[in-house]
CSV table of C-alpha atoms in Angstrom, one decimal:
chain,number,residue,atom,x,y,z
A,1,THR,CA,18.9,-52.4,30.5
A,2,VAL,CA,21.5,-53.9,28.7
A,3,ALA,CA,22.9,-52.1,25.6
A,4,ASP,CA,24.6,-53.9,22.7
A,5,GLY,CA,27.9,-52.7,21.8
A,6,ASP,CA,26.5,-50.1,19.7
A,7,GLY,CA,24.8,-47.9,22.7
A,8,ASN,CA,20.6,-49.7,21.8
A,9,ALA,CA,18.8,-50.4,23.9
A,10,THR,CA,18.4,-54.6,23.9
A,11,ASP,CA,15.1,-55.1,26.3
A,12,ALA,CA,11.4,-53.9,26.3
A,13,ALA,CA,11.8,-52.6,30.0
A,14,GLY,CA,11.6,-49.1,31.5
A,15,LEU,CA,12.0,-45.9,29.5
A,16,SER,CA,14.2,-48.6,26.9
A,17,GLN,CA,9.8,-49.2,25.7
A,18,LEU,CA,10.4,-45.7,24.0
A,19,ALA,CA,13.3,-46.2,22.1
A,20,TYR,CA,13.1,-45.5,18.0
A,21,ASP,CA,15.5,-46.1,16.0
A,22,PRO,CA,14.4,-46.7,12.0
A,23,ALA,CA,17.7,-48.1,10.9
A,24,ALA,CA,17.5,-50.9,13.7
A,25,THR,CA,15.7,-54.1,13.9
A,26,ALA,CA,12.5,-54.2,16.9
A,27,GLY,CA,14.3,-55.1,20.4
A,28,ALA,CA,17.4,-53.8,19.2
A,29,GLY,CA,16.9,-49.9,20.2
A,30,ARG,CA,13.8,-50.1,18.2
A,31,ASN,CA,10.6,-50.8,20.8
A,32,LEU,CA,8.4,-48.7,19.1
A,33,GLY,CA,6.8,-48.6,16.0
A,34,GLU,CA,6.0,-45.5,12.9
A,35,THR,CA,2.8,-45.3,12.1
A,36,GLN,CA,2.9,-42.4,9.7
A,37,ALA,CA,5.9,-40.7,8.9
A,38,ALA,CA,6.0,-37.0,8.5
A,39,GLN,CA,5.9,-35.1,5.2
A,40,ASP,CA,5.4,-31.8,3.3
A,41,ALA,CA,2.3,-31.0,1.5
A,42,ALA,CA,2.3,-31.0,-2.1
A,43,LEU,CA,0.8,-29.6,-4.8
A,44,THR,CA,0.6,-28.1,-8.5
A,45,ILE,CA,-0.1,-24.4,-9.9
A,46,ASP,CA,-0.7,-24.6,-13.1
A,47,GLY,CA,2.1,-27.2,-13.9
A,48,LEU,CA,5.2,-25.4,-10.6
A,49,ALA,CA,5.1,-28.8,-8.6
A,50,ILE,CA,5.6,-26.7,-4.0
A,51,HIS,CA,5.9,-28.2,-1.5
A,52,ARG,CA,5.5,-26.1,2.0
A,53,ALA,CA,6.0,-27.3,5.5
A,54,THR,CA,2.7,-26.4,5.8
A,55,ASN,CA,-1.3,-26.6,4.6
A,56,SER,CA,-1.7,-23.2,5.2
A,57,ILE,CA,-0.1,-21.7,1.8
A,58,ASP,CA,0.5,-17.6,1.7
A,59,ASP,CA,3.0,-17.3,-0.5
A,60,ALA,CA,2.6,-19.4,-4.1
A,61,ILE,CA,-1.0,-16.6,-5.5
A,62,PRO,CA,0.1,-13.2,-4.6
A,63,GLY,CA,-2.4,-12.0,-2.2
A,64,VAL,CA,-4.9,-15.4,-2.1
A,65,THR,CA,-4.1,-18.1,1.5
A,66,LEU,CA,-4.6,-21.7,0.5
A,67,THR,CA,-5.4,-23.7,3.1
A,68,LEU,CA,-4.8,-27.3,1.8
A,69,LYS,CA,-7.9,-29.8,3.9
A,70,SER,CA,-8.0,-32.8,1.8
A,71,LEU,CA,-5.9,-34.8,-0.9
A,72,THR,CA,-7.6,-34.3,-4.6
A,73,ALA,CA,-7.0,-37.1,-7.7
A,74,THR,CA,-8.7,-34.2,-9.4
A,75,PRO,CA,-7.4,-30.2,-10.6
A,76,THR,CA,-9.5,-28.4,-9.1
A,77,THR,CA,-10.1,-25.0,-10.6
A,78,LEU,CA,-9.5,-21.4,-8.3
A,79,THR,CA,-10.4,-18.7,-9.9
A,80,VAL,CA,-9.5,-15.0,-8.7
A,81,GLY,CA,-11.4,-12.2,-9.2
A,82,ALA,CA,-10.9,-8.2,-8.5
A,83,ASP,CA,-13.6,-7.5,-5.7
A,84,ASN,CA,-15.3,-3.8,-7.2
A,85,SER,CA,-17.7,-3.7,-4.9
A,86,SER,CA,-14.9,-2.0,-3.1
A,87,VAL,CA,-14.4,0.2,-5.5
A,88,ALA,CA,-17.4,1.9,-5.9
A,89,THR,CA,-18.0,2.4,-2.9
A,90,SER,CA,-15.2,4.6,-2.4
A,91,VAL,CA,-16.2,6.5,-6.2
A,92,ALA,CA,-19.2,7.0,-4.8
A,93,GLY,CA,-17.6,8.0,-1.4
A,94,PHE,CA,-15.7,10.7,-3.8
A,95,VAL,CA,-18.8,12.0,-5.3
A,96,THR,CA,-20.9,13.0,-1.9
A,97,ALA,CA,-17.1,14.4,-0.2
A,98,TYR,CA,-17.2,16.9,-3.5
A,99,ASN,CA,-21.1,18.1,-3.3
A,100,GLY,CA,-21.0,18.5,0.2
A,101,VAL,CA,-18.0,20.2,-0.1
A,102,LEU,CA,-19.8,22.2,-3.1
A,103,ALA,CA,-22.9,22.8,-0.2
A,104,THR,CA,-20.6,24.2,2.6
A,105,LEU,CA,-19.1,26.8,-0.2
A,106,THR,CA,-22.5,28.0,-0.9
A,107,SER,CA,-23.9,28.0,2.1
A,108,LEU,CA,-21.3,30.8,3.0
A,109,THR,CA,-21.2,32.6,0.3
A,110,LYS,CA,-24.9,32.7,-1.5
A,111,TYR,CA,-26.9,36.2,-1.4
A,112,ASP,CA,-30.5,36.0,0.3
A,113,SER,CA,-31.8,38.1,-2.5
A,114,THR,CA,-35.1,38.4,-0.6
A,115,THR,CA,-34.4,39.4,2.7
A,116,GLN,CA,-31.1,41.5,1.1
A,117,THR,CA,-28.9,39.1,3.7
A,118,ALA,CA,-25.0,38.5,2.4
A,119,SER,CA,-23.0,35.2,4.1
A,120,VAL,CA,-20.9,34.9,5.6
A,121,LEU,CA,-17.9,35.2,2.5
A,122,THR,CA,-20.0,35.9,0.4
A,123,GLY,CA,-17.9,38.1,-2.3
A,124,ASP,CA,-14.6,36.7,-0.5
A,125,SER,CA,-12.2,36.3,-3.2
A,126,THR,CA,-10.3,33.5,-1.3
A,127,VAL,CA,-13.3,30.9,-1.4
A,128,ARG,CA,-13.6,31.8,-5.6
A,129,LEU,CA,-10.7,31.5,-6.5
A,130,SER,CA,-10.9,27.5,-4.8
A,131,GLN,CA,-14.7,27.3,-6.8
A,132,ASN,CA,-12.7,28.2,-10.1
A,133,GLN,CA,-10.0,25.2,-9.5
A,134,LEU,CA,-12.3,22.2,-8.4
A,135,ARG,CA,-14.6,22.4,-10.6
A,136,PRO,CA,-11.6,22.4,-13.9
A,137,LEU,CA,-9.9,19.5,-12.2
A,138,ILE,CA,-12.8,17.3,-11.4
A,139,GLY,CA,-14.7,18.7,-15.3
A,140,GLY,CA,-11.4,18.0,-17.2
A,141,SER,CA,-9.8,15.0,-18.7
A,142,LEU,CA,-6.5,13.5,-17.9
A,143,GLY,CA,-4.9,13.0,-21.3
A,144,ASN,CA,-2.9,10.2,-19.3
A,145,GLY,CA,-3.5,8.2,-22.5
A,146,GLY,CA,-5.3,5.1,-20.7
A,147,ARG,CA,-9.1,3.7,-21.8
A,148,TYR,CA,-10.2,6.2,-19.2
A,149,ASP,CA,-9.4,9.9,-18.5
A,150,THR,CA,-12.7,11.8,-17.4
A,151,LEU,CA,-15.2,11.5,-14.8
A,152,SER,CA,-17.8,11.5,-17.6
A,153,ALA,CA,-16.1,8.0,-18.6
A,154,VAL,CA,-17.4,5.8,-15.4
A,155,GLY,CA,-20.2,7.3,-15.0
A,156,VAL,CA,-19.2,10.5,-12.8
A,157,SER,CA,-20.8,13.5,-14.2
A,158,PHE,CA,-22.1,17.3,-13.4
A,159,GLN,CA,-25.4,18.5,-13.1
A,160,ALA,CA,-27.0,22.0,-13.8
A,161,ASP,CA,-26.3,22.7,-10.2
A,162,GLY,CA,-23.1,22.3,-10.4
A,163,THR,CA,-22.9,18.9,-8.0
A,164,LEU,CA,-21.7,16.2,-9.0
A,165,GLN,CA,-24.6,12.2,-9.8
A,166,LEU,CA,-23.5,8.7,-9.9
A,167,ASP,CA,-24.2,6.7,-12.7
A,168,SER,CA,-23.4,2.9,-11.2
A,169,ALA,CA,-23.8,0.9,-13.9
A,170,LYS,CA,-21.5,2.3,-16.1
A,171,LEU,CA,-18.5,2.4,-13.1
A,172,GLN,CA,-19.7,-1.0,-13.2
A,173,ALA,CA,-19.6,-1.5,-16.4
A,174,ALA,CA,-15.9,0.6,-16.5
A,175,LEU,CA,-14.8,-2.0,-14.0
A,176,THR,CA,-15.5,-5.1,-15.3
A,177,THR,CA,-13.6,-3.7,-18.3
A,178,ASP,CA,-10.7,-1.8,-17.0
A,179,GLY,CA,-10.5,-1.9,-13.6
A,180,ASP,CA,-6.6,-0.8,-13.5
A,181,ALA,CA,-7.7,2.1,-15.6
A,182,VAL,CA,-10.7,3.3,-13.5
A,183,ALA,CA,-8.0,2.9,-10.4
A,184,GLN,CA,-5.7,4.8,-12.6
A,185,LEU,CA,-8.1,7.4,-13.5
A,186,PHE,CA,-8.6,8.3,-9.8
A,187,ALA,CA,-5.0,7.6,-8.2
A,188,ALA,CA,-1.7,8.2,-8.7
A,189,ALA,CA,-0.5,5.4,-11.0
A,190,GLY,CA,2.7,4.6,-12.9
A,191,ASN,CA,3.3,2.0,-16.1
A,192,ALA,CA,6.3,0.8,-17.7
A,193,THR,CA,6.5,-0.9,-21.8
A,194,ASP,CA,8.7,-3.1,-19.8
A,195,SER,CA,7.5,-6.5,-18.5
A,196,LEU,CA,10.1,-7.5,-16.3
A,197,VAL,CA,10.1,-3.7,-14.9
A,198,ASP,CA,7.0,-2.6,-12.2
A,199,VAL,CA,6.5,0.3,-11.0
A,200,THR,CA,6.8,-0.3,-6.5
A,201,ALA,CA,6.1,3.3,-5.8
A,202,THR,CA,6.1,7.2,-5.7
A,203,SER,CA,6.4,10.2,-4.6
A,204,ALA,CA,4.2,14.0,-3.7
A,205,ASN,CA,7.5,15.2,-5.4
A,206,THR,CA,7.3,13.0,-8.7
A,207,GLN,CA,6.5,14.7,-11.3
A,208,PRO,CA,4.3,13.6,-14.3
A,209,GLY,CA,5.7,12.1,-16.9
A,210,ASN,CA,7.6,10.1,-20.0
A,211,TYR,CA,10.5,8.4,-19.0
A,212,ALA,CA,13.0,6.6,-20.6
A,213,LEU,CA,14.5,4.1,-18.4
A,214,ASN,CA,18.6,2.9,-19.7
A,215,ILE,CA,19.8,-0.3,-16.8
A,216,THR,CA,23.7,-0.5,-16.4
A,217,GLN,CA,24.4,-2.4,-14.4
A,218,PHE,CA,22.4,-5.5,-12.8
A,219,ALA,CA,21.8,-6.5,-9.4
A,220,THR,CA,23.0,-10.0,-8.2
A,221,ARG,CA,23.3,-11.7,-4.6
A,222,GLY,CA,25.7,-12.5,-2.7
A,223,THR,CA,27.2,-16.7,-2.6
A,224,LEU,CA,29.6,-18.5,-2.1
A,225,ALA,CA,31.8,-21.4,-3.5
A,226,GLY,CA,33.9,-24.0,-2.1
A,227,SER,CA,37.2,-24.5,-4.1
A,228,ALA,CA,36.7,-28.4,-2.6
A,229,ALA,CA,34.3,-30.9,-2.9
A,230,ALA,CA,32.5,-31.5,0.1
A,231,ALA,CA,33.8,-33.9,3.4
A,232,LEU,CA,30.5,-36.2,3.5
A,233,THR,CA,32.1,-37.9,7.0
A,234,ILE,CA,31.2,-35.5,9.5
A,235,THR,CA,32.6,-36.3,12.8
A,236,ALA,CA,31.3,-34.9,16.7
A,237,GLY,CA,33.9,-32.0,17.9
A,238,VAL,CA,36.2,-32.8,14.7
A,239,ASN,CA,34.4,-30.9,11.6
A,240,ASP,CA,30.3,-30.9,12.8
A,241,THR,CA,30.4,-26.7,13.9
A,242,LEU,CA,29.4,-24.3,11.5
A,243,SER,CA,30.0,-20.4,12.0
A,244,ALA,CA,28.1,-18.6,9.4
A,245,THR,CA,27.3,-14.8,8.4
A,246,VAL,CA,24.2,-13.8,5.4
A,247,ASP,CA,24.0,-10.5,4.4
A,248,GLY,CA,26.1,-9.5,7.7
A,249,ILE,CA,23.2,-11.7,10.6
A,250,SER,CA,25.3,-14.7,12.0
A,251,THR,CA,24.5,-17.5,12.8
A,252,THR,CA,25.9,-21.1,14.5
A,253,ILE,CA,25.3,-24.2,13.4
A,254,THR,CA,25.8,-28.4,14.3
A,255,LEU,CA,25.4,-30.9,11.9
A,256,ALA,CA,24.8,-34.9,13.3
A,257,PRO,CA,27.6,-36.7,13.0
A,258,GLY,CA,27.7,-39.4,10.5
A,259,THR,CA,28.8,-40.7,7.0
A,260,TYR,CA,25.9,-39.1,4.5
A,261,ALA,CA,25.0,-40.9,1.7
A,262,SER,CA,25.5,-37.8,-1.1
A,263,ALA,CA,26.7,-34.6,-1.1
A,264,ALA,CA,23.4,-33.2,-2.5
A,265,ALA,CA,22.0,-35.2,0.5
A,266,LEU,CA,24.9,-33.1,3.6
A,267,ALA,CA,23.5,-29.6,1.3
A,268,ALA,CA,20.0,-30.2,2.2
A,269,VAL,CA,20.9,-30.5,5.6
A,270,ILE,CA,22.9,-27.6,5.7
A,271,GLN,CA,19.9,-25.1,3.9
A,272,GLY,CA,17.7,-26.3,6.5
A,273,LYS,CA,19.3,-25.9,9.2
A,274,LEU,CA,20.8,-23.1,7.9
A,275,ASN,CA,17.1,-21.4,7.1
A,276,THR,CA,15.8,-22.3,10.0
A,277,ALA,CA,17.5,-20.2,12.4
A,278,SER,CA,16.4,-18.1,14.9
A,279,GLU,CA,18.8,-15.0,13.3
A,280,PHE,CA,17.5,-15.7,9.7
A,281,THR,CA,14.2,-15.4,8.1
A,282,ALA,CA,13.3,-18.4,6.0
A,283,ASP,CA,14.6,-19.3,2.4
A,284,SER,CA,18.0,-17.0,3.6
A,285,VAL,CA,20.5,-19.1,1.8
A,286,GLY,CA,20.1,-22.0,-0.5
A,287,VAL,CA,23.1,-24.5,-1.0
A,288,THR,CA,23.7,-26.2,-4.4
A,289,ILE,CA,26.0,-28.8,-5.6
A,290,ASP,CA,28.2,-28.5,-8.4
A,291,GLY,CA,27.9,-31.9,-10.1
A,292,SER,CA,31.1,-32.2,-11.7
A,293,SER,CA,33.0,-31.0,-8.8
A,294,GLY,CA,30.5,-32.0,-5.9
A,295,THR,CA,31.8,-28.6,-4.2
A,296,LEU,CA,28.9,-26.6,-2.4
A,297,ASN,CA,27.5,-23.1,-3.6
A,298,VAL,CA,25.4,-20.8,-1.4
A,299,THR,CA,23.1,-17.9,-2.3
A,300,SER,CA,22.1,-15.6,-0.6
A,301,ASN,CA,18.8,-14.7,-1.8
A,302,ARG,CA,18.7,-10.8,-0.9
A,303,TRP,CA,19.4,-9.2,-3.5
A,304,GLY,CA,22.1,-5.9,-3.7
A,305,SER,CA,25.5,-5.4,-1.5
A,306,ALA,CA,24.2,-5.5,1.0
A,307,SER,CA,23.8,-9.5,-0.2
A,308,SER,CA,26.9,-11.2,0.9
A,309,ILE,CA,28.1,-15.0,2.7
A,310,SER,CA,30.5,-16.4,4.9
A,311,PHE,CA,31.5,-19.5,7.0
A,312,ALA,CA,33.9,-19.8,10.0
A,313,GLY,CA,33.7,-22.9,12.5
A,314,ASN,CA,34.8,-26.2,12.2
A,315,ALA,CA,32.9,-27.1,9.0
A,316,ALA,CA,34.0,-24.7,7.1
A,317,ASP,CA,37.1,-26.1,5.2
A,318,ALA,CA,36.1,-29.8,5.2
A,319,LEU,CA,32.8,-28.6,3.9
A,320,PHE,CA,34.2,-25.7,1.3
A,321,GLY,CA,37.7,-26.2,1.4
A,322,SER,CA,40.8,-24.2,2.8
A,323,ALA,CA,40.3,-21.2,-0.3
A,324,PRO,CA,35.9,-20.9,-1.5
A,325,THR,CA,34.5,-17.8,-3.3
A,326,ALA,CA,32.9,-15.4,-2.0
A,327,VAL,CA,31.2,-12.8,-3.9
A,328,THR,CA,28.8,-10.2,-2.3
A,329,GLY,CA,25.8,-8.6,-4.7
A,330,VAL,CA,25.6,-5.6,-6.4
A,331,ASP,CA,22.7,-2.6,-6.6
A,332,VAL,CA,20.8,-2.7,-10.0
A,333,ALA,CA,22.4,1.9,-11.3
A,334,GLY,CA,20.7,2.9,-14.4
A,335,THR,CA,18.6,6.1,-15.2
A,336,ILE,CA,15.4,6.7,-15.5
A,337,GLY,CA,14.3,9.3,-17.7
A,338,GLY,CA,18.4,10.4,-18.1
A,339,PHE,CA,18.1,11.5,-14.5
A,340,ALA,CA,20.6,10.3,-11.6
A,341,ALA,CA,18.8,6.7,-9.7
A,342,ALA,CA,19.7,5.0,-6.8
A,343,GLY,CA,19.3,1.6,-6.8
A,344,SER,CA,19.2,-0.7,-3.5
A,345,GLY,CA,19.4,-4.3,-4.3
A,346,GLN,CA,16.5,-4.4,-7.6
A,347,LYS,CA,14.8,-1.2,-6.3
A,348,LEU,CA,15.9,2.0,-8.8
A,349,THR,CA,14.8,4.7,-7.3
A,350,GLY,CA,15.1,8.3,-8.8
A,351,ALA,CA,17.1,10.7,-7.3
A,352,THR,CA,16.0,14.1,-5.0
A,353,GLY,CA,15.3,17.1,-7.0
A,354,THR,CA,14.8,15.0,-9.6
A,355,PRO,CA,11.7,15.2,-12.2
A,356,VAL,CA,11.5,11.6,-10.5
A,357,ASP,CA,12.4,11.7,-7.2
A,358,GLY,CA,10.5,9.1,-5.3
A,359,LEU,CA,9.8,7.5,-8.1
A,360,ALA,CA,10.5,3.8,-7.2
A,361,LEU,CA,11.3,0.8,-10.2
A,362,ALA,CA,11.4,-3.5,-9.1
A,363,ILE,CA,13.9,-5.0,-12.1
A,364,SER,CA,14.0,-8.6,-12.6
A,365,GLY,CA,15.7,-9.0,-15.5
A,366,GLY,CA,15.9,-8.5,-19.6
A,367,ALA,CA,19.2,-6.9,-21.3
A,368,LEU,CA,21.7,-4.1,-20.2
A,369,GLY,CA,21.1,-1.0,-21.8
A,370,ALA,CA,18.0,1.5,-23.0
A,371,ARG,CA,14.3,-0.6,-21.3
A,372,GLY,CA,11.5,1.0,-23.0
A,373,ASN,CA,9.3,4.1,-20.7
A,374,VAL,CA,8.0,4.3,-17.9
A,375,SER,CA,5.4,6.7,-17.1
A,376,TYR,CA,3.9,8.2,-14.4
A,377,ALA,CA,0.2,10.3,-14.0
A,378,LYS,CA,-1.8,11.4,-11.2
A,379,GLY,CA,-5.3,10.8,-11.2
A,380,ILE,CA,-8.3,12.6,-10.6
A,381,ALA,CA,-7.6,11.8,-6.6
A,382,ALA,CA,-4.0,12.9,-6.9
A,383,ARG,CA,-4.6,16.1,-8.4
A,384,LEU,CA,-7.4,16.8,-6.1
A,385,ASN,CA,-4.9,16.5,-3.2
A,386,ASP,CA,-2.9,18.9,-4.8
A,387,THR,CA,-5.3,21.0,-4.8
A,388,LEU,CA,-6.9,21.3,-1.8
A,389,THR,CA,-3.6,21.2,-0.1
A,390,SER,CA,-2.4,24.2,-2.4
A,391,ILE,CA,-5.4,26.0,-0.7
A,392,LEU,CA,-5.7,24.2,2.7
A,393,GLY,CA,-2.1,23.1,3.5
A,394,ARG,CA,0.3,25.5,6.2
A,395,ASP,CA,1.6,27.1,3.2
A,396,GLY,CA,-2.0,27.2,1.3
A,397,MET,CA,-4.1,29.8,-0.4
A,398,ILE,CA,-6.7,29.6,3.2
A,399,LYS,CA,-3.9,30.2,5.7
A,400,ALA,CA,-2.4,33.0,3.5
A,401,SER,CA,-5.6,34.5,3.3
A,402,THR,CA,-6.9,33.8,6.9
A,403,ASP,CA,-2.8,35.5,8.0
A,404,GLY,CA,-3.8,38.7,5.8
A,405,ALA,CA,-6.9,39.2,7.5
A,406,GLN,CA,-5.1,38.8,10.9
A,407,SER,CA,-2.3,40.9,9.8
A,408,SER,CA,-4.3,43.9,9.1
A,409,ILE,CA,-6.5,43.4,12.0
A,410,THR,CA,-3.4,43.8,14.2
A,411,ASP,CA,-2.3,46.9,12.2
A,412,LEU,CA,-5.8,48.3,12.9
A,413,GLY,CA,-5.7,47.1,16.5
A,414,LYS,CA,-2.4,49.6,16.2
A,415,GLN,CA,-3.7,51.8,14.6
A,416,GLU,CA,-6.3,52.2,17.7
A,417,VAL,CA,-4.0,52.2,20.2
A,418,THR,CA,-2.2,55.5,18.1
A,419,LEU,CA,-5.4,57.0,17.9
A,420,GLN,CA,-6.5,56.7,21.2
A,421,LYS,CA,-3.8,58.2,22.4
A,422,ARG,CA,-4.0,61.1,19.7
A,423,LEU,CA,-7.0,61.5,21.6
A,424,ASP,CA,-5.5,61.2,25.1
A,425,GLN,CA,-3.3,64.3,24.3
A,426,ILE,CA,-6.0,66.6,22.6
A,427,GLN,CA,-8.7,66.2,25.2
A,428,GLN,CA,-6.0,66.8,27.7
A,429,ALA,CA,-4.8,69.8,25.7
A,430,TYR,CA,-9.1,71.4,25.9
A,431,TYR,CA,-9.1,70.7,29.4
A,432,THR,CA,-6.0,72.5,29.9
A,433,GLN,CA,-7.3,75.1,28.1
A,434,TYR,CA,-11.0,74.5,29.6
A,435,THR,CA,-9.4,74.9,33.3
A,436,ALA,CA,-7.3,77.8,32.6
A,437,LEU,CA,-10.4,79.1,30.6
A,438,ASP,CA,-12.6,78.7,33.6
A,439,THR,CA,-9.5,80.6,35.9
A,440,LEU,CA,-9.9,83.5,33.0
A,441,VAL,CA,-14.1,84.0,33.4
A,442,SER,CA,-13.9,83.1,37.1
A,443,SER,CA,-11.4,85.8,37.3
A,444,LEU,CA,-13.0,88.5,35.1
A,445,LYS,CA,-16.7,87.8,37.0
A,446,SER,CA,-14.9,89.1,40.0
A,447,THR,CA,-13.2,91.9,39.0
A,448,GLY,CA,-16.5,92.8,37.5
A,449,ASP,CA,-18.0,92.0,40.1
A,450,TYR,CA,-15.6,94.3,42.1
A,451,LEU,CA,-15.9,97.2,39.9
A,452,THR,CA,-19.6,97.0,40.3
A,453,GLN,CA,-19.5,97.1,43.3
A,454,GLN,CA,-16.7,100.7,43.4
A,455,LEU,CA,-19.3,101.6,40.6
A,456,ALA,CA,-21.7,101.9,43.3
A,457,ALA,CA,-20.0,103.3,45.6
A,458,LEU,CA,-19.5,106.3,44.3
A,459,PRO,CA,-21.4,109.7,45.2
A,460,LYS,CA,-24.2,110.4,43.3
A,461,PHE,CA,-25.0,113.6,41.1
A,462,ASN,CA,-28.2,115.8,40.5
A,463,ASN,CA,-27.6,117.7,37.5
A,464,ASN,CA,-30.7,119.5,38.7
A,465,SER,CA,-29.2,120.9,41.1
A,466,ASN,CA,-28.7,125.2,41.6
A,467,ASN,CA,-25.3,124.6,43.2
């Protein structure tokens, strides 16, 4: 094979037939032709242009995966709706479960007047207290200010015998009108009056209430700004290696040598190599250009104090200058209901031991200072869970009753042992007395027999004798 001064193959023999250099001419390093150039998938959703390296897109619409199959110039309408059937099934299961519990309690506590036979737990105070707690909970009002605050409002009502009955048509109407309000009737839920604040989590320790939110610091991302315009010429072994540490994770990338057309083109290559590094997750960083100075600016896609960026390697100074400015991100800070809260990135979580313990809020923007209110209420299912925990839990009512009964059994067992010992002592005393008495009786009998014999041996006198 003969090569020209650029190192490009000049013939079509052997492996040179596979040579492909887009910048070369045919026969001088380009013996293959490109039939189709690789390209990203491109689509528009509600006017927002989206580009992805795959035809399966799961991050454009939350909870929706789009599979692109063909090109179209005509907009296609995608309708996303709530699946109410699963909610209706869950509510029906709730009704069935409650009726099952009621049937069990009734069976264990009923009294058959015909046979005058009592059940196992007839008259038991623990069962009676449990029943007294469950019925008001199921039939009462949440008072949470929502569209639906009672079960009867969504088609679940009590019958004459105390069981629950589900009106499926009424439930479906409620779900169609406001499915979120139906969900809040059953589950624990939080809401914020500020559209840039989302309730992301609660805990078993979060207390229902309405809490004022105050933000004193917004979360920021780690950044690094170059101090000099980036060098566009990359030379192998001179300024082609960049060691990056992003959010505490490190990797090393190598840039292809050559002169890049613009700082923007160089920035795109650096961003692509960093985001496809095996150590990083996709879209870990964003690399932009300062239009006035031509410097490179890098921003981590993570929020908070764990977000930071630093570079080393022989390309660091060439790309970012000798004195780049690196700024570590900060966490959001503020209070919830006047109580201390801990920031982690954009998430603000109520402190342990406070009424807002475990209440987590995502703060995505807005202004510092007062940010409206955050409300938290427990739905029927959440309250039922708390009540059942108080009844069935490790320190619950049934455990206390069981422990009390077991303690009584233990005490009775101890009393039985003590009484048995006492009875054994009394028995032994009686046995000793009876033995002594038997000995005495035997002795007395012997004495009596002896006296009888002696009396029988005495001379007999005749009163009629003349002597």
